mmCIF file of C-alpha atoms and ligand atoms in Angstrom:
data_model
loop_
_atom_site.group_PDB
_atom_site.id
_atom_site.type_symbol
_atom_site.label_atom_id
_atom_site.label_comp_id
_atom_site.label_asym_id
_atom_site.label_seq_id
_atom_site.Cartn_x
_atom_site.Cartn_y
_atom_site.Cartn_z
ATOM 1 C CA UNK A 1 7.205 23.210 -31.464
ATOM 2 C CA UNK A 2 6.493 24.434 -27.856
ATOM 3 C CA UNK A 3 9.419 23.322 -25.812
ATOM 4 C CA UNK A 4 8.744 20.653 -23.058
ATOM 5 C CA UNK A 5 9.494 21.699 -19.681
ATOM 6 C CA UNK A 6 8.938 18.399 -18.026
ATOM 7 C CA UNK A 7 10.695 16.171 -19.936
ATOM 8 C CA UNK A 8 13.038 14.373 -17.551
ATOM 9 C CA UNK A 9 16.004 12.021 -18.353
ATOM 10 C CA UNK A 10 16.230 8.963 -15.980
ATOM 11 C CA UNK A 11 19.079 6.657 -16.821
ATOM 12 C CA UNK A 12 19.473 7.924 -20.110
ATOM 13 C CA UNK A 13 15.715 7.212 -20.838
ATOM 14 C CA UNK A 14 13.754 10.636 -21.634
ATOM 15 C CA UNK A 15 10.077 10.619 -19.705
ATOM 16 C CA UNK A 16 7.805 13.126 -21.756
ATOM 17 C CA UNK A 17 6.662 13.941 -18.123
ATOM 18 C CA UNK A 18 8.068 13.139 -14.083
ATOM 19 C CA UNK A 19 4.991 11.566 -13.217
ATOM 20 C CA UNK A 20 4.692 8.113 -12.937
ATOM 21 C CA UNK A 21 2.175 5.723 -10.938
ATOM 22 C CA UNK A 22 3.119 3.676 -8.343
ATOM 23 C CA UNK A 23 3.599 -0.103 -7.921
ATOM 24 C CA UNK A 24 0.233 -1.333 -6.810
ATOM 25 C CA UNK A 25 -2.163 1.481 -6.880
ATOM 26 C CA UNK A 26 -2.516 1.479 -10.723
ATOM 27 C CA UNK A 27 -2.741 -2.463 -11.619
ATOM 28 C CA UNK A 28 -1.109 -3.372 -14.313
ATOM 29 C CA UNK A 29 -1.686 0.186 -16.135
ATOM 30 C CA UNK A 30 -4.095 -1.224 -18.496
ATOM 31 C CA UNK A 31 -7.045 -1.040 -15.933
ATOM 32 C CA UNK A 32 -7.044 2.627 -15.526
ATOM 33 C CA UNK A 33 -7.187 3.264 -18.839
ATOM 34 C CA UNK A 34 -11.039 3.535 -18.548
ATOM 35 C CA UNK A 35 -10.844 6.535 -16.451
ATOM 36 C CA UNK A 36 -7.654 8.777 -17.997
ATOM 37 C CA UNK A 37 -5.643 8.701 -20.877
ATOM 38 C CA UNK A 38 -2.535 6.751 -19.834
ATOM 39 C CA UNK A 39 -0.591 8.218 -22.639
ATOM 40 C CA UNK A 40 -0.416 11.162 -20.968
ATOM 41 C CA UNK A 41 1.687 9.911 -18.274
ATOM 42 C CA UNK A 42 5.182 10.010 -18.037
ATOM 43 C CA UNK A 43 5.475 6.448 -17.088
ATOM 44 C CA UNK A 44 3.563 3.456 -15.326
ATOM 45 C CA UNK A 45 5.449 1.128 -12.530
ATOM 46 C CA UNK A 46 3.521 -1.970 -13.112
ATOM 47 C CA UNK A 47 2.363 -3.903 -9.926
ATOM 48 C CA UNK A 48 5.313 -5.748 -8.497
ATOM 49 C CA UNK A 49 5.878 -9.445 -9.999
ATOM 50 C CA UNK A 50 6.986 -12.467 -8.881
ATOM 51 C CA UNK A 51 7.699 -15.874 -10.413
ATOM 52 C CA UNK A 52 4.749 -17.186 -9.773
ATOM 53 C CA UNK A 53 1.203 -16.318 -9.072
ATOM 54 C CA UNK A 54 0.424 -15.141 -5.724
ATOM 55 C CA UNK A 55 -3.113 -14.735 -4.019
ATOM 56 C CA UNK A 56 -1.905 -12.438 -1.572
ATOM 57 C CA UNK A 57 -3.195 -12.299 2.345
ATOM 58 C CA UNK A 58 -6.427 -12.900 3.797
ATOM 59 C CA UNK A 59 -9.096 -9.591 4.111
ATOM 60 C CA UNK A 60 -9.180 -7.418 5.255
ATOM 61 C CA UNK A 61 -6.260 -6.436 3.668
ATOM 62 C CA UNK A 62 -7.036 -2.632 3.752
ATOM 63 C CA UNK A 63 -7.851 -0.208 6.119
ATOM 64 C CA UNK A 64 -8.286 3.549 6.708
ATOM 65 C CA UNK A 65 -6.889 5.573 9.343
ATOM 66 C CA UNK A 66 -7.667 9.017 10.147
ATOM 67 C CA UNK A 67 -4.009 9.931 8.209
ATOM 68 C CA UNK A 68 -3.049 7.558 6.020
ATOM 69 C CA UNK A 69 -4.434 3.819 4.965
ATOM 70 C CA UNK A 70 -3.019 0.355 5.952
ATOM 71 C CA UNK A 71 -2.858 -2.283 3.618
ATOM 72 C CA UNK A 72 -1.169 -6.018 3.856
ATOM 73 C CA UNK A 73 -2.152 -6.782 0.560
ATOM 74 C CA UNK A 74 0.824 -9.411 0.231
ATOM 75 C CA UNK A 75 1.675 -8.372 -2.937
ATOM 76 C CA UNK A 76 -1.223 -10.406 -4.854
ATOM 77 C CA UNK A 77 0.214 -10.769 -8.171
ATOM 78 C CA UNK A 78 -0.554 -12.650 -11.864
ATOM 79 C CA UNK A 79 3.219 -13.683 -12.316
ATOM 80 C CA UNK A 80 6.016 -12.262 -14.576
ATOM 81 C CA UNK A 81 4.981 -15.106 -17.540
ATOM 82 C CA UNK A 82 1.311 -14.432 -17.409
ATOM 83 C CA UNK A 83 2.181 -10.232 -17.279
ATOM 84 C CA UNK A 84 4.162 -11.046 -20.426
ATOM 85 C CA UNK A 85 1.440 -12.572 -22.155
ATOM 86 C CA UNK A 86 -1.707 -10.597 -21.488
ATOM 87 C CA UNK A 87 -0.837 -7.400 -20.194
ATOM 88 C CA UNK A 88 2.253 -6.097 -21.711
ATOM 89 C CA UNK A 89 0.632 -6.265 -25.592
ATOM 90 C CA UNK A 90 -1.993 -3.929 -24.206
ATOM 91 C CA UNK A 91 0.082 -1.676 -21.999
ATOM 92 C CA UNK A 92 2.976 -1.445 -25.239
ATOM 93 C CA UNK A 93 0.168 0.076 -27.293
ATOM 94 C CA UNK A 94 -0.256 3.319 -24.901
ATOM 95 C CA UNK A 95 2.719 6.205 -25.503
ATOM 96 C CA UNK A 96 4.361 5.752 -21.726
ATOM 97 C CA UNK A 97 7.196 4.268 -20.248
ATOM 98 C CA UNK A 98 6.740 0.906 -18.713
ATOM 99 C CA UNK A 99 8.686 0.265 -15.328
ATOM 100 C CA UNK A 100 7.934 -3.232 -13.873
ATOM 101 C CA UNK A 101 8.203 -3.513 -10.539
ATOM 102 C CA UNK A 102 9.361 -6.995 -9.249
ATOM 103 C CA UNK A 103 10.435 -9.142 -5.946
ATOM 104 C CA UNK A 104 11.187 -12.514 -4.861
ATOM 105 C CA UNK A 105 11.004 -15.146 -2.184
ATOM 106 C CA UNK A 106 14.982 -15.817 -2.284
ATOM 107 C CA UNK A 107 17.812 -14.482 -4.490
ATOM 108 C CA UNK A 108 17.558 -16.912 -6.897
ATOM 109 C CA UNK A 109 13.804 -16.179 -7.565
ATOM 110 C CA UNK A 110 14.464 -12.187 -7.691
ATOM 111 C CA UNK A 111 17.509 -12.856 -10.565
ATOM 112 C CA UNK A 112 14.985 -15.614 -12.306
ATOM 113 C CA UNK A 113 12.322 -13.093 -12.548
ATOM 114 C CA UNK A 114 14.863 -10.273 -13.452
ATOM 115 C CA UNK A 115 16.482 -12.124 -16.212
ATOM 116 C CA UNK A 116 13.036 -12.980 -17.802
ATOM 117 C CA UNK A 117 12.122 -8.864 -17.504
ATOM 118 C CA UNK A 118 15.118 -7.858 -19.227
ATOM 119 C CA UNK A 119 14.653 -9.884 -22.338
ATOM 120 C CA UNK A 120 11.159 -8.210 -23.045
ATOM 121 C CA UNK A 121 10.429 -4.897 -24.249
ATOM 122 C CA UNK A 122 9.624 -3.238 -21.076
ATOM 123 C CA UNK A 123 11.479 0.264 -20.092
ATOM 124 C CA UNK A 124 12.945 0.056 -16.568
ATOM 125 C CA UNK A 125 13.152 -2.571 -13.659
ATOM 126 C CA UNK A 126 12.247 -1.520 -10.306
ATOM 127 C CA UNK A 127 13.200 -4.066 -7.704
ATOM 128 C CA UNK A 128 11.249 -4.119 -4.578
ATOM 129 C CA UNK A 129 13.402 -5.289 -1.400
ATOM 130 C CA UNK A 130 11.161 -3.309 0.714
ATOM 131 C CA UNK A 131 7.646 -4.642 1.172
ATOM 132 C CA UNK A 132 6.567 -4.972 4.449
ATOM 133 C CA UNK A 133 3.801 -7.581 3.982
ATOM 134 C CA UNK A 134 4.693 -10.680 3.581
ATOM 135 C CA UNK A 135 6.678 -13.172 5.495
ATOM 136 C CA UNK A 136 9.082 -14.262 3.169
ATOM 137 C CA UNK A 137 11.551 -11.835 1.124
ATOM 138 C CA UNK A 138 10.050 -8.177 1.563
ATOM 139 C CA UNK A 139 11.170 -6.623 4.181
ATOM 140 C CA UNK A 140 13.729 -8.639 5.237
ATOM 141 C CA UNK A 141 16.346 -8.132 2.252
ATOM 142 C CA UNK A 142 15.497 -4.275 2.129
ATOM 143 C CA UNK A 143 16.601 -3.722 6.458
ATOM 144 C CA UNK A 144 19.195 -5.700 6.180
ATOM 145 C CA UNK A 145 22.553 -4.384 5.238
ATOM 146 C CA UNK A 146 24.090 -7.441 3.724
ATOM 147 C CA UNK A 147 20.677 -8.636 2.266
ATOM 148 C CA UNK A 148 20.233 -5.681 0.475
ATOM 149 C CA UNK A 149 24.094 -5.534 -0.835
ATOM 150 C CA UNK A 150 23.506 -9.184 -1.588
ATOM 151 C CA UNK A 151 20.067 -9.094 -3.819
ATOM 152 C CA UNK A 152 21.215 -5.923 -5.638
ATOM 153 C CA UNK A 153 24.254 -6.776 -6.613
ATOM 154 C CA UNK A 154 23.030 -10.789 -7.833
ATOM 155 C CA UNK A 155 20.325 -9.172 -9.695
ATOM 156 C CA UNK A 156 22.568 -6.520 -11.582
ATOM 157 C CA UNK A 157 25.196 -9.199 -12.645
ATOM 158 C CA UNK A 158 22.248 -11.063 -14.649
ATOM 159 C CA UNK A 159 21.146 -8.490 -16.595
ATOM 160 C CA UNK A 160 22.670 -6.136 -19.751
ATOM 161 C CA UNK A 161 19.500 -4.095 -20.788
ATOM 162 C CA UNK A 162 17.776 -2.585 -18.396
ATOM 163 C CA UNK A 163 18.722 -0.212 -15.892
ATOM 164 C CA UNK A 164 17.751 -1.397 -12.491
ATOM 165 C CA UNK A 165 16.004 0.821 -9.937
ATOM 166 C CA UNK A 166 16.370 -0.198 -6.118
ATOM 167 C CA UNK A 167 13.057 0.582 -4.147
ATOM 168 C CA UNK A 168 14.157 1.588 -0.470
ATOM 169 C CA UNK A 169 12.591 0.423 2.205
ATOM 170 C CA UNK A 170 11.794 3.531 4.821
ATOM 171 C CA UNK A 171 11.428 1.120 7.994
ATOM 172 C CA UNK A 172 15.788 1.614 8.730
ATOM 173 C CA UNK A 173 17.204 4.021 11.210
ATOM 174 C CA UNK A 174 19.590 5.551 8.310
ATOM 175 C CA UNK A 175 18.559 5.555 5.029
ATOM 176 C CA UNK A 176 21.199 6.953 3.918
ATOM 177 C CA UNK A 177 23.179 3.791 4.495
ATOM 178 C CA UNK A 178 21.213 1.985 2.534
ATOM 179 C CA UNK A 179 21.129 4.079 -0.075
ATOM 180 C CA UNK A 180 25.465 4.042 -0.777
ATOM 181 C CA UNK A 181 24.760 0.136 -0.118
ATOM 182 C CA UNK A 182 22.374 0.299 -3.216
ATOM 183 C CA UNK A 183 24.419 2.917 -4.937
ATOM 184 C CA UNK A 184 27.704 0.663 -4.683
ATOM 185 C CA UNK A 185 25.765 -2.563 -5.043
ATOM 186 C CA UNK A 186 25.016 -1.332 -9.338
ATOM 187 C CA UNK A 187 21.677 0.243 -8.826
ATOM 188 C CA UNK A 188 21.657 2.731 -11.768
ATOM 189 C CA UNK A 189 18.579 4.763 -9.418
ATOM 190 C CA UNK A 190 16.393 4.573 -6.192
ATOM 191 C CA UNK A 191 12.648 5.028 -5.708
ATOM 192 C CA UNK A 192 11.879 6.112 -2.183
ATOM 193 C CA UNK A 193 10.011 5.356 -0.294
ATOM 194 C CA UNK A 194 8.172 2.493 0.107
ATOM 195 C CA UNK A 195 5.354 2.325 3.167
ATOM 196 C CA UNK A 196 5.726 2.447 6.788
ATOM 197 C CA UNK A 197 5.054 -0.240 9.113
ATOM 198 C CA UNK A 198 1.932 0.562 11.103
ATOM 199 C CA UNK A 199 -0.873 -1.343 12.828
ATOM 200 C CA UNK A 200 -4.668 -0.819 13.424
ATOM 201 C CA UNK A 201 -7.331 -2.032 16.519
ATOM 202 C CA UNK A 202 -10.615 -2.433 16.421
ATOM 203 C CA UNK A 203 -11.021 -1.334 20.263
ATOM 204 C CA UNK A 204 -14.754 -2.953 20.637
ATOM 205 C CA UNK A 205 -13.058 -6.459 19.643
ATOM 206 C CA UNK A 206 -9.518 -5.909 20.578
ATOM 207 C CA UNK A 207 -8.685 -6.873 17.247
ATOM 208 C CA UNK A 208 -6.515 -6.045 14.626
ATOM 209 C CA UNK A 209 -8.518 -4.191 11.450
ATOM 210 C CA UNK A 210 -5.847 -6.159 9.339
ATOM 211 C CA UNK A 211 -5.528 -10.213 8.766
ATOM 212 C CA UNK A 212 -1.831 -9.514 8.010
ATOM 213 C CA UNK A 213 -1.893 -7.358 12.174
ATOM 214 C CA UNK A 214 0.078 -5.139 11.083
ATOM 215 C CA UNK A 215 0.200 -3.408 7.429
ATOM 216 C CA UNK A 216 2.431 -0.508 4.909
ATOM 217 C CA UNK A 217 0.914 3.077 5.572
ATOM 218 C CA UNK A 218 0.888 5.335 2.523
ATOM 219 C CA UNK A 219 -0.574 8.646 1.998
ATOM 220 C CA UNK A 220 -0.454 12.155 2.953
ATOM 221 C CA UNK A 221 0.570 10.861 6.213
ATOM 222 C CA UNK A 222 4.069 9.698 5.223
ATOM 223 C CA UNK A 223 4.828 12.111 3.258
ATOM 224 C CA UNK A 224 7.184 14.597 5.526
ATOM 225 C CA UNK A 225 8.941 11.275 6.202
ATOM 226 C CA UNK A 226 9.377 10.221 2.445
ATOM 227 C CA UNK A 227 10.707 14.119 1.592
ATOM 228 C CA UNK A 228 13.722 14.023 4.481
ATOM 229 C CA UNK A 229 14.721 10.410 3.321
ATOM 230 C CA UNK A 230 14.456 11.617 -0.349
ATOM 231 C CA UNK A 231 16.793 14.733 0.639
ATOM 232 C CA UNK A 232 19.101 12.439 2.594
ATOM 233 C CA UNK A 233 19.395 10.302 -0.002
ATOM 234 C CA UNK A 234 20.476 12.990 -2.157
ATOM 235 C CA UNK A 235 23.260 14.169 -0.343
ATOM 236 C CA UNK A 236 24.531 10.526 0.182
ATOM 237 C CA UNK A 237 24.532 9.129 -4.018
ATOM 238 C CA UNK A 238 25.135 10.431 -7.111
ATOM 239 C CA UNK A 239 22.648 8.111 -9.130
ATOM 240 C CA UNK A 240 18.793 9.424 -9.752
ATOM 241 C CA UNK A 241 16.108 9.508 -7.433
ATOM 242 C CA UNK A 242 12.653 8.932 -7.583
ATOM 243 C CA UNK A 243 10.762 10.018 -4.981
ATOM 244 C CA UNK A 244 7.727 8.684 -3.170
ATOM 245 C CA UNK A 245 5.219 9.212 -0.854
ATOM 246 C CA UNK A 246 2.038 10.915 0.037
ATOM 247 C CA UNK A 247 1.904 13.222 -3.214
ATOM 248 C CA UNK A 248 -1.502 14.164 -3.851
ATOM 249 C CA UNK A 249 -0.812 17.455 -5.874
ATOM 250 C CA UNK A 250 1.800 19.370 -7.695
ATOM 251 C CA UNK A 251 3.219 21.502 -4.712
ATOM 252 C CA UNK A 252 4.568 18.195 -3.383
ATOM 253 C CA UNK A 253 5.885 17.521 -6.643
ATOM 254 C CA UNK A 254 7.793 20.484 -6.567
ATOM 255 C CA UNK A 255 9.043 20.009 -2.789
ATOM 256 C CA UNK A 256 10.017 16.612 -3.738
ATOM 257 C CA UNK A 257 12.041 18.178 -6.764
ATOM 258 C CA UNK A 258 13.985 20.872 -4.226
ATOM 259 C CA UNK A 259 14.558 17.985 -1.886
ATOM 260 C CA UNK A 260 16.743 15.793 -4.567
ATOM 261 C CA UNK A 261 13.713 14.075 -7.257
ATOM 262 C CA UNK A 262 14.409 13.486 -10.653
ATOM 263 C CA UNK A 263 11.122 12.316 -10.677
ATOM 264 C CA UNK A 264 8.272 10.982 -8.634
ATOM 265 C CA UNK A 265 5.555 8.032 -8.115
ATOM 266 C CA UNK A 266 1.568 8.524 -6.987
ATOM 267 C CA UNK A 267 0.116 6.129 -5.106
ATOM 268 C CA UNK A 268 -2.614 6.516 -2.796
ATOM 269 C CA UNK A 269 -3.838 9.511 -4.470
ATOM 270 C CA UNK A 270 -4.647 6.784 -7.544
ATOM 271 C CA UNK A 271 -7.431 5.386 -4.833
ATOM 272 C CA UNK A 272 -8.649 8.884 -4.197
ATOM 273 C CA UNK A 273 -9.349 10.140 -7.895
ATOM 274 C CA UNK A 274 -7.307 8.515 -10.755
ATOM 275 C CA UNK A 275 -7.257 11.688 -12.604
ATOM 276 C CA UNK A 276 -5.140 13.629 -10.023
ATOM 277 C CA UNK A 277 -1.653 12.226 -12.156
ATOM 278 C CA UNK A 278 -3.127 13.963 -15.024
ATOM 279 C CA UNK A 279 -4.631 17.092 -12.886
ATOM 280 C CA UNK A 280 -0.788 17.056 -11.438
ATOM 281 C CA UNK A 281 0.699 17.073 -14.902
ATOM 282 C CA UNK A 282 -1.193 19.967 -16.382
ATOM 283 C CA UNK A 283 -0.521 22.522 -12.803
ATOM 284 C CA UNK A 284 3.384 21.415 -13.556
ATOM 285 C CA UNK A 285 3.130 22.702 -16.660
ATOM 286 C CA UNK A 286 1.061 25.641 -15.672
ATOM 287 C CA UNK A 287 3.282 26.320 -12.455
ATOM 288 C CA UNK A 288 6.619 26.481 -14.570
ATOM 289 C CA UNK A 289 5.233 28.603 -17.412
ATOM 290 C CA UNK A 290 4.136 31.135 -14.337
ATOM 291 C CA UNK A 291 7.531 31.048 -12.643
ATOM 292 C CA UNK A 292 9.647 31.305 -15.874
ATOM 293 C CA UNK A 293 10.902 27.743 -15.388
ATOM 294 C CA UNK A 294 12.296 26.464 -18.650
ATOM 295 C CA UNK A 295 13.159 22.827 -17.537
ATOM 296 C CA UNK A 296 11.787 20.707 -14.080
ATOM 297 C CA UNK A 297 14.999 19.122 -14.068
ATOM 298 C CA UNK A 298 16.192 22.313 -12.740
ATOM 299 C CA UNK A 299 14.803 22.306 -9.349
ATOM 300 C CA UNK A 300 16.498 18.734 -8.358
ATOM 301 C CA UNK A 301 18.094 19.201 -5.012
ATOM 302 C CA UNK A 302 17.446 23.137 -5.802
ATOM 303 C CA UNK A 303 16.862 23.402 -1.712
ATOM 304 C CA UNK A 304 18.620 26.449 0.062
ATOM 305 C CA UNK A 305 19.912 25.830 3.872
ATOM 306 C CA UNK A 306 20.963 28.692 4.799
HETATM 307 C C1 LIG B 1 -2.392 -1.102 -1.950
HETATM 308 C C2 LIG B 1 -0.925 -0.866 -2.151
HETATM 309 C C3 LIG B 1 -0.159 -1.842 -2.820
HETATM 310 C C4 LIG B 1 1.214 -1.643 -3.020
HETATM 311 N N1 LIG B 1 1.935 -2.586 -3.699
HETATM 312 C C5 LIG B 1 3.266 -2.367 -3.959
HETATM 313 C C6 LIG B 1 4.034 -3.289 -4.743
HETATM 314 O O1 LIG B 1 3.533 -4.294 -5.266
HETATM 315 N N2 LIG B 1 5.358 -3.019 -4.915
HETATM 316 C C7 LIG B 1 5.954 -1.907 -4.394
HETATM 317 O O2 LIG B 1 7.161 -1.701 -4.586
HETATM 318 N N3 LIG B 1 5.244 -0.990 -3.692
HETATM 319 C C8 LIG B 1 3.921 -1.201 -3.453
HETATM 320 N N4 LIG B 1 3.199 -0.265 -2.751
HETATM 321 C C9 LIG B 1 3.869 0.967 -2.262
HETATM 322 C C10 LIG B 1 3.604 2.152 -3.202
HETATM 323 O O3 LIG B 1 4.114 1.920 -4.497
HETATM 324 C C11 LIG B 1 4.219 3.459 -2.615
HETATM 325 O O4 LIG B 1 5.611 3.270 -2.474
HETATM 326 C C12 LIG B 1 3.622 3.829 -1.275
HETATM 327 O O5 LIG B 1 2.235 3.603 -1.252
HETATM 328 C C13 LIG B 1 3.915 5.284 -0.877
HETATM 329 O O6 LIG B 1 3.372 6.195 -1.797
HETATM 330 P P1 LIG B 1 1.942 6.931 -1.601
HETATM 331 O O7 LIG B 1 1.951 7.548 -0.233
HETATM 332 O O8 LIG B 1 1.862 7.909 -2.720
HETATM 333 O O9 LIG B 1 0.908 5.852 -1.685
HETATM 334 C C14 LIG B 1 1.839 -0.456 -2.537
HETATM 335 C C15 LIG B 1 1.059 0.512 -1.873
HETATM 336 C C16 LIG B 1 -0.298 0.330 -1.688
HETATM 337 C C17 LIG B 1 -1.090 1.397 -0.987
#
């Protein structure tokens, strides 16, 4: 058999493929699977969870800017129970790996929801301290050194069976801190980056386009940002990195690779055309047969300074 050059090993657990779609720009996986073959990809991160069902913020909740889109969403959710019961039988029968992504109001509701997650058959847990949209939780455990040492390391003591990635939140001065907080805290990886706070007004009504005022920016837009945090993350821990933001094609793949990514997440891009993943996937494999590339994993943190 033809040898796989993009397998990747995260944690021990193999990914047929780096690829992998981001918390909520791919629903709960199952929805896409009208417009690509999931299968193909090397793994789904589920749209983050929380205890109970949430309705989110008022609309608009989304907005286009002329580099990047806004959105307060307020991470609108079904709940980790419901999940459980109507998604996850679907999403098991499809040949990817399933990373839920999760959060909480307090500690105690981020370990509740983490100890029902690692007793199901689900792949990875990706815990999101880093949303900027809602009021409660979010943001405030992922900028705050002692929050962040604080919900990592309660979550990791209550549970044995998953390894736990630790989403960063990019709205710090030094991520890098952050990062060894995470790192020392148990996180067994890191996903960065999550969005950037920005704001939007209408200037006829002096307005804000969002309900939420301000909202997370994602796209293209972010993603220089996303690929220096992702490099000095790499130079600061030793655990894996998945990196995040703006990727709309397999070049940025690749830079994200040379910068310090064992793998990578696509988010916006989902809204743009949910077949670029798979279009991604198949110029990997087409990229690495070109340059004589026997394994992806090779170009992690492959960048040359000098
Ligand atoms: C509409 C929308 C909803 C999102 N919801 C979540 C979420 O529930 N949990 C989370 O960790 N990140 C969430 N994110 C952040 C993305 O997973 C990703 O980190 C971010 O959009 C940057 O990647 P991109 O530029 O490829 O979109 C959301 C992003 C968008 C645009």
């Amino acid at each position: 058999m033809a040898k796989n050059r993009l397998e990747v090993e995260i944690c021990g657990i193999k990914f047929k493929n780096p690829i992998i779609t981001a918390s909520g720009t791919f629903g709960y996986g199952i929805e896409y699977s009208r417009f690509i073959d999931i299968s193909k990809l090397g793994g789904i991160s589920v749209k983050g969870l929380s205890l109970n069902e949430v309705s989110g913020n008022m609309m608009p909740r989304i907005i286009e800017t002329p580099a990047g889109m806004l959105n307060a969403i307020g991470l609108q959710n079904i709940g980790v129970n419901r999940f459980i019961e109507e998604k996850l039988p679907i999403l098991k029968k499809y040949d990817t790996r399933i990373i839920v992504n999760f959060w909480g109001k307090t500690i105690e509701e981020y370990v509740e929801v983490a100890k029902i997650l690692d007793s199901v058959d689900i792949d990875m847990l990706e815990i999101n301290i880093s949303c900027p949209n809602i009021k409660e939780g979010g943001i405030a455990f992922g900028t705050d050194h002692k929050m962040t040492e604080k919900v990592v390391s309660s979550v990791k003591k209550n549970i044995k069976n998953k390894p736990l990635i630790v989403k960063l939140s990019p709205n710090v001065t030094d991520i890098k801190l952050f990062a060894k907080i995470c790192e020392d805290s148990g996180a067994d990886a890191i996903s960065a980056i999550n969005t950037l706070l920005g704001m939007s007004i209408d200037i006829e009504t002096k307005k804000p386009h969002l309900s939420n005022i301000t909202g997370g920016l994602s796209g293209p837009a972010i993603k220089p940002v996303a690929v220096r945090m992702v490099y000095e993350t790499y130079k600061t821990v030793k655990i894996p990195i998945i990196g995040i933001g703006g990727i709309i094609n397999y070049k940025d793949v690749i830079e994200f690779f040379i910068a310090g990514s064992t793998a990578v997440q696509i988010g916006t891009a989902n809204f743009v055309d949910p077949e670029i993943p798979i279009k991604i996937i198949n110029d990997l494999k087409t990229y690495l047969e070109n340059k004589n590339i026997d394994k992806i994993s090779s170009l992690t943190g492959s960048i040359k300074i000098n």
